[in-house]
Coordinates of C-alpha atoms in Angstrom, one line a residue:
X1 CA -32.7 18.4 18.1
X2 CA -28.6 18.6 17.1
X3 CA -27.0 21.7 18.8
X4 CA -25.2 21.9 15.2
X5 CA -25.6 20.6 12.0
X6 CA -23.1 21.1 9.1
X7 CA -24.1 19.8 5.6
X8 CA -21.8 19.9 2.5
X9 CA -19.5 22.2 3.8
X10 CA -17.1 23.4 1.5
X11 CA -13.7 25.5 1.4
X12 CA -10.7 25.8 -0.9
X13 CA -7.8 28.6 -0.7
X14 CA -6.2 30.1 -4.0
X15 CA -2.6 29.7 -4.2
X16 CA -0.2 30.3 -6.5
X17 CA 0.2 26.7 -7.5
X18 CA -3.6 26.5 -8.2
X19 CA -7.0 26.0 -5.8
X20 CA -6.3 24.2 -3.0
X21 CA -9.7 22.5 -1.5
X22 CA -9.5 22.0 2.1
X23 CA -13.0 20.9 2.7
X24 CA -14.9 18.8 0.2
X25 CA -18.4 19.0 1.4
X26 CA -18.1 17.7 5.4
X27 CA -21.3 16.3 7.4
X28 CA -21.6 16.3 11.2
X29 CA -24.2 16.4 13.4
X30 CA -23.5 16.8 17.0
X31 CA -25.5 16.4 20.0
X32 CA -25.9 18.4 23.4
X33 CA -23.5 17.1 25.9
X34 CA -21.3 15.3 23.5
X35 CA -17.2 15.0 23.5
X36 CA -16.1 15.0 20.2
X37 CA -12.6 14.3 18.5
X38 CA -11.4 15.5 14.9
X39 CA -8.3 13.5 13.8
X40 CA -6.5 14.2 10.8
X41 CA -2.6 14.8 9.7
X42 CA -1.3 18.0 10.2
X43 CA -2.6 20.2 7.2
X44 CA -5.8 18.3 7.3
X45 CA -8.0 20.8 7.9
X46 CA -9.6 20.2 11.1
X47 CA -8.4 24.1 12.4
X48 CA -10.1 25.0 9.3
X49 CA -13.2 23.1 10.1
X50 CA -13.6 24.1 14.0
X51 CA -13.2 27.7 12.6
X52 CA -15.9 27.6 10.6
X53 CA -18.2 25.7 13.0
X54 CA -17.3 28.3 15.6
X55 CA -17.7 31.6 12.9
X56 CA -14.4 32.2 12.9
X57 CA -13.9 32.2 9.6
X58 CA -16.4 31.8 6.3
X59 CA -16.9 29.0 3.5
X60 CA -17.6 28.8 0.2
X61 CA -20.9 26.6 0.4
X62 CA -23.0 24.6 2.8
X63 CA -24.6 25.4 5.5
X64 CA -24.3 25.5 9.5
X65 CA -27.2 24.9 12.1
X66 CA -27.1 25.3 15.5
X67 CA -30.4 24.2 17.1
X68 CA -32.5 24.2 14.0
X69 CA -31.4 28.0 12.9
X70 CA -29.1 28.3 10.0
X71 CA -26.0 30.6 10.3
X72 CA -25.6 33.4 8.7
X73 CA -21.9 34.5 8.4
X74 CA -22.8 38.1 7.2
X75 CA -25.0 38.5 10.2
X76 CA -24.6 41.8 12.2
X77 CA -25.5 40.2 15.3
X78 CA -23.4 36.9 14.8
X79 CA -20.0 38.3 17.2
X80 CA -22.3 38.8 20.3
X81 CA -24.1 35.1 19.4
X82 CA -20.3 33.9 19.4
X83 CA -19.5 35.4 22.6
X84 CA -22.3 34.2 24.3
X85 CA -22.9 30.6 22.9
X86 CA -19.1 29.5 21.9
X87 CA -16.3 28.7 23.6
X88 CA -12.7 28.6 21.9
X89 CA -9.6 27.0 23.7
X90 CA -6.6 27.0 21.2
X91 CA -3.4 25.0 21.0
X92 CA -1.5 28.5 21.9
X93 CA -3.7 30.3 25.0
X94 CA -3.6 33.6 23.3
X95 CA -4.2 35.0 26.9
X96 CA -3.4 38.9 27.3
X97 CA -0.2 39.1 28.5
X98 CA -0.5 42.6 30.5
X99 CA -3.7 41.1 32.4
X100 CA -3.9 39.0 35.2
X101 CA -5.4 35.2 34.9
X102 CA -8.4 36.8 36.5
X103 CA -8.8 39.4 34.0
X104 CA -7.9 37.2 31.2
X105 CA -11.3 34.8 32.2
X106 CA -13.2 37.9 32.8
X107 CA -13.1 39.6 29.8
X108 CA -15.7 37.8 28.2
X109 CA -18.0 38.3 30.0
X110 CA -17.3 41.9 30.7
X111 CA -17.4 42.4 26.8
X112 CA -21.2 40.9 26.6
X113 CA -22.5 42.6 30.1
X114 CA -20.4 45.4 30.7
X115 CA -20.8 43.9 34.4
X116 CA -17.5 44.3 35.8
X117 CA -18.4 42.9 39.3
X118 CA -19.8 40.0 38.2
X119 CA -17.8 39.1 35.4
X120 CA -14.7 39.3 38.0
X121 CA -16.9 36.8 40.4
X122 CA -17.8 34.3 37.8
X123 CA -13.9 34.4 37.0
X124 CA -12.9 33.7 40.2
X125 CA -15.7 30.9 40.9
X126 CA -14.1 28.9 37.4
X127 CA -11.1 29.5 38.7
X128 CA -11.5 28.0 41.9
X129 CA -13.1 25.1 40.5
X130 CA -9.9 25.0 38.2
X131 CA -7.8 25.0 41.2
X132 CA -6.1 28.3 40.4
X133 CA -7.8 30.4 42.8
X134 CA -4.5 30.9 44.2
X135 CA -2.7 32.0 41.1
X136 CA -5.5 34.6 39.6
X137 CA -3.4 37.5 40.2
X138 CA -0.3 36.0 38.7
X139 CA 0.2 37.2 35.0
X140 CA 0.4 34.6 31.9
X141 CA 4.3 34.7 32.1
X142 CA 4.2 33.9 35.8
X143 CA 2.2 30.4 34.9
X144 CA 2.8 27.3 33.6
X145 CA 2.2 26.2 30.4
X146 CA -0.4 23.6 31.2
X147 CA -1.9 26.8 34.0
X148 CA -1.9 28.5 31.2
X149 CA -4.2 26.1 29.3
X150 CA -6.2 25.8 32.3
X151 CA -6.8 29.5 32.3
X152 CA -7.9 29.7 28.4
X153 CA -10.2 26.5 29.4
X154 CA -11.7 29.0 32.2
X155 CA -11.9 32.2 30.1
X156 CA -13.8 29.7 27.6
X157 CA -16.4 29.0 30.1
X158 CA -17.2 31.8 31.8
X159 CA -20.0 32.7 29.5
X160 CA -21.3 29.3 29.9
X161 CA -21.3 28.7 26.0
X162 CA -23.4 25.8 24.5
X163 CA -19.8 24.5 23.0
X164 CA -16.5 24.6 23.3
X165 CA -14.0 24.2 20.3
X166 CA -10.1 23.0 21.6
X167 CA -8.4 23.1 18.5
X168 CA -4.9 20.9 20.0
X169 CA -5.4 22.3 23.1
X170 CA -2.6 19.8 24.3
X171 CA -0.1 20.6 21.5
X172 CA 2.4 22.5 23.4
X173 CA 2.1 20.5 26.8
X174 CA 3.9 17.7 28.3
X175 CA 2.1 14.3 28.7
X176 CA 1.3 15.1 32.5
X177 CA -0.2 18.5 31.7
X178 CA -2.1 17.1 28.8
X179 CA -3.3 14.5 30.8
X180 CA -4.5 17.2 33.4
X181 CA -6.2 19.1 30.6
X182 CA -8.6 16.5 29.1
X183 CA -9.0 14.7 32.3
X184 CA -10.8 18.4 33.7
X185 CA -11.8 18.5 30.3
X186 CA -14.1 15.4 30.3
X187 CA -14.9 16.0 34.3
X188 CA -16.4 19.5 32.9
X189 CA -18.9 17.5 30.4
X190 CA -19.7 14.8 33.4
X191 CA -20.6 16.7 35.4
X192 CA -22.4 20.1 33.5
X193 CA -23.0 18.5 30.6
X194 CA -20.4 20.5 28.6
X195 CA -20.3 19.8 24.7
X196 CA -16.8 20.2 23.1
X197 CA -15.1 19.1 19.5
X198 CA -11.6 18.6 20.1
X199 CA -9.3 18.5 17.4
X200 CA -6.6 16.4 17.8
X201 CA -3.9 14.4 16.2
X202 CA -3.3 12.5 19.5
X203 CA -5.1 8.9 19.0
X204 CA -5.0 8.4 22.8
X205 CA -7.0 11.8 23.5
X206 CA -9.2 11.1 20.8
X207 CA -10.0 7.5 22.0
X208 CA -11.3 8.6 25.0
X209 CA -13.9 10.8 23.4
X210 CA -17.4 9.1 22.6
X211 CA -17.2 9.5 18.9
X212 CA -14.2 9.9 16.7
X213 CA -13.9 11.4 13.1
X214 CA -11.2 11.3 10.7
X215 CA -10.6 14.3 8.3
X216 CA -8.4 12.8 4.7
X217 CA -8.6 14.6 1.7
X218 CA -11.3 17.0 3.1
X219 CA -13.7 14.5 3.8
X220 CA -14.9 14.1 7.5
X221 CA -15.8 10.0 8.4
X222 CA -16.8 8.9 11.6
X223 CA -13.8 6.0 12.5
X224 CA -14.7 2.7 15.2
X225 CA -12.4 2.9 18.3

């Protein structure tokens, strides 16, 4: 069975010029375990996409499955479902800047168990494996940029979600830390079998993933390497 489904996903934006349809009825089916990549030109859509795919954000039509169960986006229940099955690391870390980068990969999981013991040891476990066991009491503004991204990738695990959505998670790095970043990135799906969809407009990132779709004119197509 697919950990998600999407079928004839549709959404459009009024604007003052006139509708503007961002997605024209997308497919995509993805598997447990799989790394992903979402190319497109900037204005694409694919933020728009992962978004949708992760509940942040509603469509006008289609539907979304993830393992067999459709989504509903009115659901009561579907923030805690998001916390505890989806992981989001974004092209700007939106880490909190008056925590600590232990606190920042805590939080999660504090939200869903109200644990704050364990949350804090899970953090530092991810941490450690992130090698940043040394800098978890530093705050955001103390780290590097590509730390930084390292933390967010952390704070994205910590509730061991089924997938993780980096939506250009390498867009404000230098090629070295990029590099860093997928290469932990793809070591994280070797070796736990991590799922992520990484939306990219960097061919080199997304040639290294095991399949590769192109988003034009709000249609998603699955491209050859």
């Amino acid at each position: 069975m697919s950990l998600i489904r999407v079928e004839k996903l549709k959404k459009s934006y009024n604007e003052a010029s006139g509708k503007l349809e961002v997605l024209r009825g997308v497919d995509l089916e993805i598997q447990p375990g799989e790394m992903i990549a979402i190319t497109g030109e900037s204005g694409s859509g694919k933020s728009t996409l992962l978004h949708m795919m992760g509940m942040l954000d509603s469509f006008d039509s289609g539907n979304i499955f993830y393992s067999g169960k459709k989504i509903d986006v009115k659901d009561k229940y579907l923030n805690e479902f998001r916390n505890k099955r989806i992981g989001f690391v974004f092209q700007f870390h939106y880490l909190l800047e008056d925590f600590t980068a232990e606190e920042n990969v805590a939080m999660p999981m504090f939200l869903a168990t109200k644990n704050l013991k364990v949350s804090v040891r899970e953090s530092r476990k991810l941490l450690k494996a992130l090698d940043l066991y040394d800098r978890r009491s530093h705050y955001p503004n103390q780290l590097s940029g590509g730390e930084q991204q390292r933390v967010a990738v952390a704070r994205a695990l910590i509730n061991s979600p089924e997938i993780i959505f980096a939506d250009e998670p390498t867009g404000n790095l230098d090629s070295k830390h990029s590099e860093e970043l997928i290469n932990i990135m793809m070591s994280l799906n070797k070796k736990y079998g991590q799922t992520f969809v990484i939306a990219t407009h960097n061919k080199e990132i997304a040639s290294r993933m095991e399949r590769c779709f192109i988003l034009e004119n709000g249609i998603l197509k699955e491209t050859t390497k």
